[in-house]
mmCIF file of C-alpha atoms in Angstrom:
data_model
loop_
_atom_site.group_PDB
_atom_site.id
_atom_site.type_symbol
_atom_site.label_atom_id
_atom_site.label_comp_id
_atom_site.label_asym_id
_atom_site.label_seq_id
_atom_site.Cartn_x
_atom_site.Cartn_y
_atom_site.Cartn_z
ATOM 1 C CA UNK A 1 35.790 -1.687 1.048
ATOM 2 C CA UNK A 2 32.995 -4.361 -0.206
ATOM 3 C CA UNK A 3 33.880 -5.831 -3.542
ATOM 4 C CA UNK A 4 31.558 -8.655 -5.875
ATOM 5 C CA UNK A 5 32.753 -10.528 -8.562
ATOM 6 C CA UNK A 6 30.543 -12.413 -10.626
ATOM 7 C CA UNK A 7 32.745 -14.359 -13.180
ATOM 8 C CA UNK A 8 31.007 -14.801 -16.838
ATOM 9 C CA UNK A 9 28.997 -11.765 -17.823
ATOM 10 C CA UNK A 10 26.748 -14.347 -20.199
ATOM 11 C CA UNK A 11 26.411 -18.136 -19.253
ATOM 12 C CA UNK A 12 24.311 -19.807 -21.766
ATOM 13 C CA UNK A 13 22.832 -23.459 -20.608
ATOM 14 C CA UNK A 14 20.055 -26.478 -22.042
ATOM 15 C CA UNK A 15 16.530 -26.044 -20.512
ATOM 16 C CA UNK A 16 16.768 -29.182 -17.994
ATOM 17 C CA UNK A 17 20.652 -28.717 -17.360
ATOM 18 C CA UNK A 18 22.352 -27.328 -14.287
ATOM 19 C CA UNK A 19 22.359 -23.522 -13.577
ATOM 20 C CA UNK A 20 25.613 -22.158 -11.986
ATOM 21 C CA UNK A 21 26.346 -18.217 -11.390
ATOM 22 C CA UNK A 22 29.407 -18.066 -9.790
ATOM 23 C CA UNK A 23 29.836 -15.173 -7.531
ATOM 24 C CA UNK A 24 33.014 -14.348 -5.128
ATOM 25 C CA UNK A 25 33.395 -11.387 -2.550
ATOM 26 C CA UNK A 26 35.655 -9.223 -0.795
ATOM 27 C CA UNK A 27 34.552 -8.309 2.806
ATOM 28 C CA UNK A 28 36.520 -6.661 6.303
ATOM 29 C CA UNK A 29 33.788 -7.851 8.059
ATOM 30 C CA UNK A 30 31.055 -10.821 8.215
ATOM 31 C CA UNK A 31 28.625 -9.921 5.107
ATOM 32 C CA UNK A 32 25.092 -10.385 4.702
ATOM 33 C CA UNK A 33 24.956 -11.910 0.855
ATOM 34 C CA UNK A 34 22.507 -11.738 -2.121
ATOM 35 C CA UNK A 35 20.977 -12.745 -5.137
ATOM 36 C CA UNK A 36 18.522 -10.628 -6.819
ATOM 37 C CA UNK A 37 17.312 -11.493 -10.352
ATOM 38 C CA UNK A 38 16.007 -8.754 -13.282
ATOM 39 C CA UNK A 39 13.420 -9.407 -15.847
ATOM 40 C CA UNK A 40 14.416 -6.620 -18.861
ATOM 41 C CA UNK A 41 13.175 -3.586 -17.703
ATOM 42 C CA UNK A 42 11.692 -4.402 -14.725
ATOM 43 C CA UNK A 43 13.256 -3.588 -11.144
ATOM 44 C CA UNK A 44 15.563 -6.558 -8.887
ATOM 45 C CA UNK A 45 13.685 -9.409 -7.192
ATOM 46 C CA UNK A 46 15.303 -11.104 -4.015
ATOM 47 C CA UNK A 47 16.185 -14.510 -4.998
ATOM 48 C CA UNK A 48 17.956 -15.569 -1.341
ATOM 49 C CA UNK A 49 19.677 -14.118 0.918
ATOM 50 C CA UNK A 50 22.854 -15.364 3.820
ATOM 51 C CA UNK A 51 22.560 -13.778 7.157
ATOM 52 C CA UNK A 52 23.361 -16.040 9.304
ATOM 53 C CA UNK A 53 23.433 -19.891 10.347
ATOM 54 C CA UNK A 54 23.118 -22.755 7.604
ATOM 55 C CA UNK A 55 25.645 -21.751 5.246
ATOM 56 C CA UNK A 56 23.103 -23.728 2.236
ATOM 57 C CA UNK A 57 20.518 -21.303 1.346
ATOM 58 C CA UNK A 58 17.411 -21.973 -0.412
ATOM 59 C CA UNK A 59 15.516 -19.457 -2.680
ATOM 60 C CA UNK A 60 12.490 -19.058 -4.655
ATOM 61 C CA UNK A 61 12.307 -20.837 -8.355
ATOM 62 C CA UNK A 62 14.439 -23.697 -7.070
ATOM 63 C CA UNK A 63 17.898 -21.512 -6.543
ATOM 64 C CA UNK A 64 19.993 -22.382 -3.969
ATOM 65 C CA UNK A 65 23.726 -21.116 -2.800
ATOM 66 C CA UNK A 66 25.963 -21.676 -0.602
ATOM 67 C CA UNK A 67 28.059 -19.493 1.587
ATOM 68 C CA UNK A 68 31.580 -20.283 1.785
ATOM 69 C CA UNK A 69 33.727 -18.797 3.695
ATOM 70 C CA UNK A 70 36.823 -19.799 3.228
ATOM 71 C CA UNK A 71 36.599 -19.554 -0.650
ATOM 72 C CA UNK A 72 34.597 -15.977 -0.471
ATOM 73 C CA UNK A 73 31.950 -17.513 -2.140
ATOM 74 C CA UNK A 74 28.052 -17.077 -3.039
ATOM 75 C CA UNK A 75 27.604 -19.224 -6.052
ATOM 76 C CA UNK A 76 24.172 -19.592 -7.245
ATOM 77 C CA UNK A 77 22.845 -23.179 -8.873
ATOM 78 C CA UNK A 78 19.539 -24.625 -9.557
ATOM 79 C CA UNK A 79 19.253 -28.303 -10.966
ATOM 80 C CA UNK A 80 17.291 -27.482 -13.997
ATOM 81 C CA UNK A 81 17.012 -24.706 -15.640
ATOM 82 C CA UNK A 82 13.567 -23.487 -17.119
ATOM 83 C CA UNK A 83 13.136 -21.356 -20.038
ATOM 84 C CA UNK A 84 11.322 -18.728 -17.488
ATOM 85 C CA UNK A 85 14.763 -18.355 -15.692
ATOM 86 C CA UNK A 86 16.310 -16.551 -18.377
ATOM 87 C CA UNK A 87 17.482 -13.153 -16.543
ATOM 88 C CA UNK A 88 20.334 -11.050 -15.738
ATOM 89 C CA UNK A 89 21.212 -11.868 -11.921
ATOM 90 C CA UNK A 90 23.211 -9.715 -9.736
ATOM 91 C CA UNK A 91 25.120 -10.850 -6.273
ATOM 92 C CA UNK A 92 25.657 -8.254 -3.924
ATOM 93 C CA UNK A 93 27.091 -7.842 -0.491
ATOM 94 C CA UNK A 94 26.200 -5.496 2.374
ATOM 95 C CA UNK A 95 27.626 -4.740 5.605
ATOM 96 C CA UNK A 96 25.377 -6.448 8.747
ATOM 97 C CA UNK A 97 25.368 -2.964 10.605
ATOM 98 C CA UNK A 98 24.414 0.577 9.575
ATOM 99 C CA UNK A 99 28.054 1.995 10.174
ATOM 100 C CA UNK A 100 28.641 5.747 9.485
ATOM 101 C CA UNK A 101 29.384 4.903 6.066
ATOM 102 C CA UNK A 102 25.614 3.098 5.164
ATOM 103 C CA UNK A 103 25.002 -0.654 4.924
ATOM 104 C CA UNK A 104 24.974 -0.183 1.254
ATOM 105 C CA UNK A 105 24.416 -2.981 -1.157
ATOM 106 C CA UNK A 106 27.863 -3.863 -3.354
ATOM 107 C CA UNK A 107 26.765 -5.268 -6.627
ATOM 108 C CA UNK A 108 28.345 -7.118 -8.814
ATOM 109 C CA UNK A 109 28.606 -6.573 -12.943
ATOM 110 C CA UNK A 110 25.746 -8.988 -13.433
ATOM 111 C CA UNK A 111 25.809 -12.553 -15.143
ATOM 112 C CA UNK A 112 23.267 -12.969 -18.319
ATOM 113 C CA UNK A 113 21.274 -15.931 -17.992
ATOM 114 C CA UNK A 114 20.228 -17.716 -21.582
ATOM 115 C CA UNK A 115 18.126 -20.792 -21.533
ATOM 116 C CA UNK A 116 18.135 -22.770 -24.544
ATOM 117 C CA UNK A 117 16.006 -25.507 -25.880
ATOM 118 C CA UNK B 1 2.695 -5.955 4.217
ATOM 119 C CA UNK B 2 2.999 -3.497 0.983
ATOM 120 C CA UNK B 3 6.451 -3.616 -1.285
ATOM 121 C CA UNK B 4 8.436 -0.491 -2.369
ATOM 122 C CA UNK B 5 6.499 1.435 -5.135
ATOM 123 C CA UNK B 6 8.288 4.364 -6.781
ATOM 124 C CA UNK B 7 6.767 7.109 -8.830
ATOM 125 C CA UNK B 8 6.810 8.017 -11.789
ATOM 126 C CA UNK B 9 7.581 5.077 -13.723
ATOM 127 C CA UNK B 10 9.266 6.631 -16.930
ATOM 128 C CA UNK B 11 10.274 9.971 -16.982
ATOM 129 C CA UNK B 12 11.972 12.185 -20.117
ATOM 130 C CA UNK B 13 13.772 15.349 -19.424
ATOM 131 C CA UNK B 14 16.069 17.988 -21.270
ATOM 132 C CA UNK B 15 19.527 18.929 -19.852
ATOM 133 C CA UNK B 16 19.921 20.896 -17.998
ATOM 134 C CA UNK B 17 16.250 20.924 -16.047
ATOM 135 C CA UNK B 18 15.614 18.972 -12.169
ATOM 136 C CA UNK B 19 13.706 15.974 -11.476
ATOM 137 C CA UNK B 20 12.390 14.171 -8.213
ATOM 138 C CA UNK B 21 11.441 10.973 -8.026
ATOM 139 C CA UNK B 22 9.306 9.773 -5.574
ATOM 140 C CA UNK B 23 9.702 6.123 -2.857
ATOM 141 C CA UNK B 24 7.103 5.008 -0.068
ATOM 142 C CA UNK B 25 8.974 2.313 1.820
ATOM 143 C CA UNK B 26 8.005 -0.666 2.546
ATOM 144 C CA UNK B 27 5.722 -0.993 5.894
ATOM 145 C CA UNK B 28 7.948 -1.063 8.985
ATOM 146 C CA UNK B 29 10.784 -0.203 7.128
ATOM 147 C CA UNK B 30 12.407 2.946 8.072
ATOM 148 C CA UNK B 31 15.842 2.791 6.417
ATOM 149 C CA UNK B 32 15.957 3.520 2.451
ATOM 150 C CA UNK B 33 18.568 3.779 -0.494
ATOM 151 C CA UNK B 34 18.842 5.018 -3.717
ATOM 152 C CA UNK B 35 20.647 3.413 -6.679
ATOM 153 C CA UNK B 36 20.920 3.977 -10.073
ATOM 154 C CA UNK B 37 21.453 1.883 -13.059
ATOM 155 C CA UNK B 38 22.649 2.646 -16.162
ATOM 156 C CA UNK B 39 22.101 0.287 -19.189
ATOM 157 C CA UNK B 40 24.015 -2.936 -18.997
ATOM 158 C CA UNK B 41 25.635 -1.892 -15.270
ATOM 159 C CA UNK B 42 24.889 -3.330 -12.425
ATOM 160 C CA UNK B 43 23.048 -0.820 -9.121
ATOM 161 C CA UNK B 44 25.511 1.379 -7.871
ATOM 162 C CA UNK B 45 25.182 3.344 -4.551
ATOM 163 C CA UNK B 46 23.696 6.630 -4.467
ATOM 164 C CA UNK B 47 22.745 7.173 -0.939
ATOM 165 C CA UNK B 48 21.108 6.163 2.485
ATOM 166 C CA UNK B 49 19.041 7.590 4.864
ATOM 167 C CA UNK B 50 17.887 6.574 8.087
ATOM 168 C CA UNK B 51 15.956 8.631 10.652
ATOM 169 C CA UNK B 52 15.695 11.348 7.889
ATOM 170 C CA UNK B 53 19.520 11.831 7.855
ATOM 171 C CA UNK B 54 21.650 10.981 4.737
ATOM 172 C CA UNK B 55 23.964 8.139 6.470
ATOM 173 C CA UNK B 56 26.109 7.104 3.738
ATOM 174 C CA UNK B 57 26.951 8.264 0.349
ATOM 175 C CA UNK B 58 28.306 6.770 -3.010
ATOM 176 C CA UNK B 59 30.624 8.198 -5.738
ATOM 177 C CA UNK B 60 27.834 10.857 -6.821
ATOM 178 C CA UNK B 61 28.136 14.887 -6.862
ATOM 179 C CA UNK B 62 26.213 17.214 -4.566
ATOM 180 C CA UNK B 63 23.591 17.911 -7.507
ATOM 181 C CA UNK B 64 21.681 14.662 -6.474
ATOM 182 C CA UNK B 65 20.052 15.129 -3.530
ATOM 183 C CA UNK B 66 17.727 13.702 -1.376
ATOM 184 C CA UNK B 67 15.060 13.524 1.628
ATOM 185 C CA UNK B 68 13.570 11.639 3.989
ATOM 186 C CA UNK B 69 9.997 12.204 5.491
ATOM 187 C CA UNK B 70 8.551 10.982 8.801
ATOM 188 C CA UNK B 71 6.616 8.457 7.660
ATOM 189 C CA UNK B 72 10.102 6.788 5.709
ATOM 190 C CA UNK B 73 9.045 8.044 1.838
ATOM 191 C CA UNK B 74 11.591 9.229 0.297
ATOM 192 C CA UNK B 75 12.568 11.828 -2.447
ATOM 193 C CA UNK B 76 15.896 11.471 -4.845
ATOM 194 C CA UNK B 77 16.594 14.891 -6.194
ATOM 195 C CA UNK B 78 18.526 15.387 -9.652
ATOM 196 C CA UNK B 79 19.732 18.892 -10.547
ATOM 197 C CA UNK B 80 21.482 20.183 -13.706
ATOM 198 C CA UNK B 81 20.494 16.935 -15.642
ATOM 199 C CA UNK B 82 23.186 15.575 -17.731
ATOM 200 C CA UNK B 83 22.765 13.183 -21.014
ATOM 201 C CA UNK B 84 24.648 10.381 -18.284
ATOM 202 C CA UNK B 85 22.092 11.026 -15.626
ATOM 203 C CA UNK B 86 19.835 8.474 -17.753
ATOM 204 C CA UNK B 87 19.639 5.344 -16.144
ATOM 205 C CA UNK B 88 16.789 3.305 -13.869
ATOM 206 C CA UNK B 89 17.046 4.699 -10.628
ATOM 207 C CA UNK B 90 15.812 2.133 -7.754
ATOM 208 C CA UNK B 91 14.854 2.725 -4.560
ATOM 209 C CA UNK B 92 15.462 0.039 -2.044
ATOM 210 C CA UNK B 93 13.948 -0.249 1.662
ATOM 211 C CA UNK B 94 15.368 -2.217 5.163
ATOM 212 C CA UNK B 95 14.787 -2.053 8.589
ATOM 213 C CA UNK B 96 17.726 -0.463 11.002
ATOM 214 C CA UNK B 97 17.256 -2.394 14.050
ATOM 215 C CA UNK B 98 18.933 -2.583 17.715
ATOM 216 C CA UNK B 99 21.602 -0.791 19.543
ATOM 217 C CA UNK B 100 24.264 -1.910 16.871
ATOM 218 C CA UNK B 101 21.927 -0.961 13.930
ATOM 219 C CA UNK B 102 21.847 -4.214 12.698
ATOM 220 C CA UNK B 103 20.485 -3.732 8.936
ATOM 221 C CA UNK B 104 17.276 -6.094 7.970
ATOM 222 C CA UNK B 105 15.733 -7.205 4.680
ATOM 223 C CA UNK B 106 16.358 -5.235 1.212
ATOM 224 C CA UNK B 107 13.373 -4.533 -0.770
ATOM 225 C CA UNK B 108 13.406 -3.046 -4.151
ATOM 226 C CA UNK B 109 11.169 -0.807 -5.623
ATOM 227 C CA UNK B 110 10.436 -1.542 -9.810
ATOM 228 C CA UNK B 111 12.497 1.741 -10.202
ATOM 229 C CA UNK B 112 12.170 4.475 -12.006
ATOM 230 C CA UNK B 113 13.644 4.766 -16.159
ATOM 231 C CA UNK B 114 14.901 8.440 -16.556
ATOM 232 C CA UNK B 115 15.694 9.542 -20.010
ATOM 233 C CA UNK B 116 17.653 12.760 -20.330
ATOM 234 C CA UNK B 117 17.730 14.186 -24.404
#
């Protein structure tokens, strides 16, 4: 079974300072990894995506993460944050295949983004 | 290329009564998912369907149900509505692909907010 862990439910930072969402997974197999961002009350926007190759992923808004394997990793960062990124953002991970079971999405709990002036 | 819309966008019902709510996938899509929400959760599972067969379920009971149609729209069924059943339900699209199924691209509708009183 799929598992995400995103450590730090709320993570409060400066406008201008560095964003970090940390995010670690449990997979049997190679995963196909997310970030998907919510405005309140408004449905989950793709932020990036790992399939496969470069292991440094760039998204839209100026988030990037990187895939690590070894660490089961998919943390999120962006260099300065803007009072627009404020957000809750969920990592999830999904089998590559459709296997009997689905390739459902495995979300994690979600991380609260605050910007601050 | 069109996104996921889902229909209706709010919806209040009593115990006890049915509700469907209503996904067009996104075009060339023909894989989709439920997943609901509840307040402060992150998505969890519902179900998948793929060539208008369920092919996967999550922790839900047989009372939500759901369909499939040739053109990859889909239908999420609720029956004997409970006060829990109130959450954002989401409807998310991908593309199956190749002999190993090979699952492409996750598209999210802005869901729909059930109430239940």
């Amino acid at each position: 079974a799929q598992s995400v862990t995103q450590l730090g439910s709320h993570v409060s930072v400066s406008e201008g300072a560095l964003v970090l969402l940390r995010c670690n997974y449990s997979s049997s197999v190679p995963p196909y990894l997310f970030w998907y961002v919510q405005y309140p009350n408004q449905g989950l926007q793709l932020l990036l995506k790992y399939t496969t190759g470069a292991t440094l992923v760039k998204g839209i808004n100026g988030f990037e993460a990187e895939f690590k394997k070894s660490e089961t990793s998919f943390h999120l960062t962006k260099p300065s944050a803007h009072m627009s990124d404020a957000a809750e953002y969920f990592c999830a991970v999904s089998d590559r295949e459709l296997t009997g079971g689905g390739n459902k999405l495995t979300f994690g709990t979600g991380t609260q983004l605050k910007v601050e002036l | 290329e069109t996104g996921v819309t889902q229909s209706p966008t709010h919806l209040i019902k009593t115990r006890g009564q049915q509700v469907t709510l209503r996904c067009s996938s996104q075009s060339g899509h023909n894989t989709v998912s439920w997943y609901q929400q509840a307040l402060g959760q992150g998505p969890q599972f519902i179900f998948q369907y793929y060539r208008e067969e369920e092919n996967g379920r999550g922790n839900f009971p047989p009372r939500f149900s759901g369909l499939q149609f040739p053109n990859y729209s889909s239908e999420l069924n609720v029956n004997a509505l409970e006060l829990d059943d109130s959450a954002l339900y989401l409807c998310a699209s991908s593309l199956t692909s190749g002999t190993r199924k090979t699952a492409y691209g996750y598209t999210f509708g802005s869901g729909t907010r059930l109430t239940v009183v």
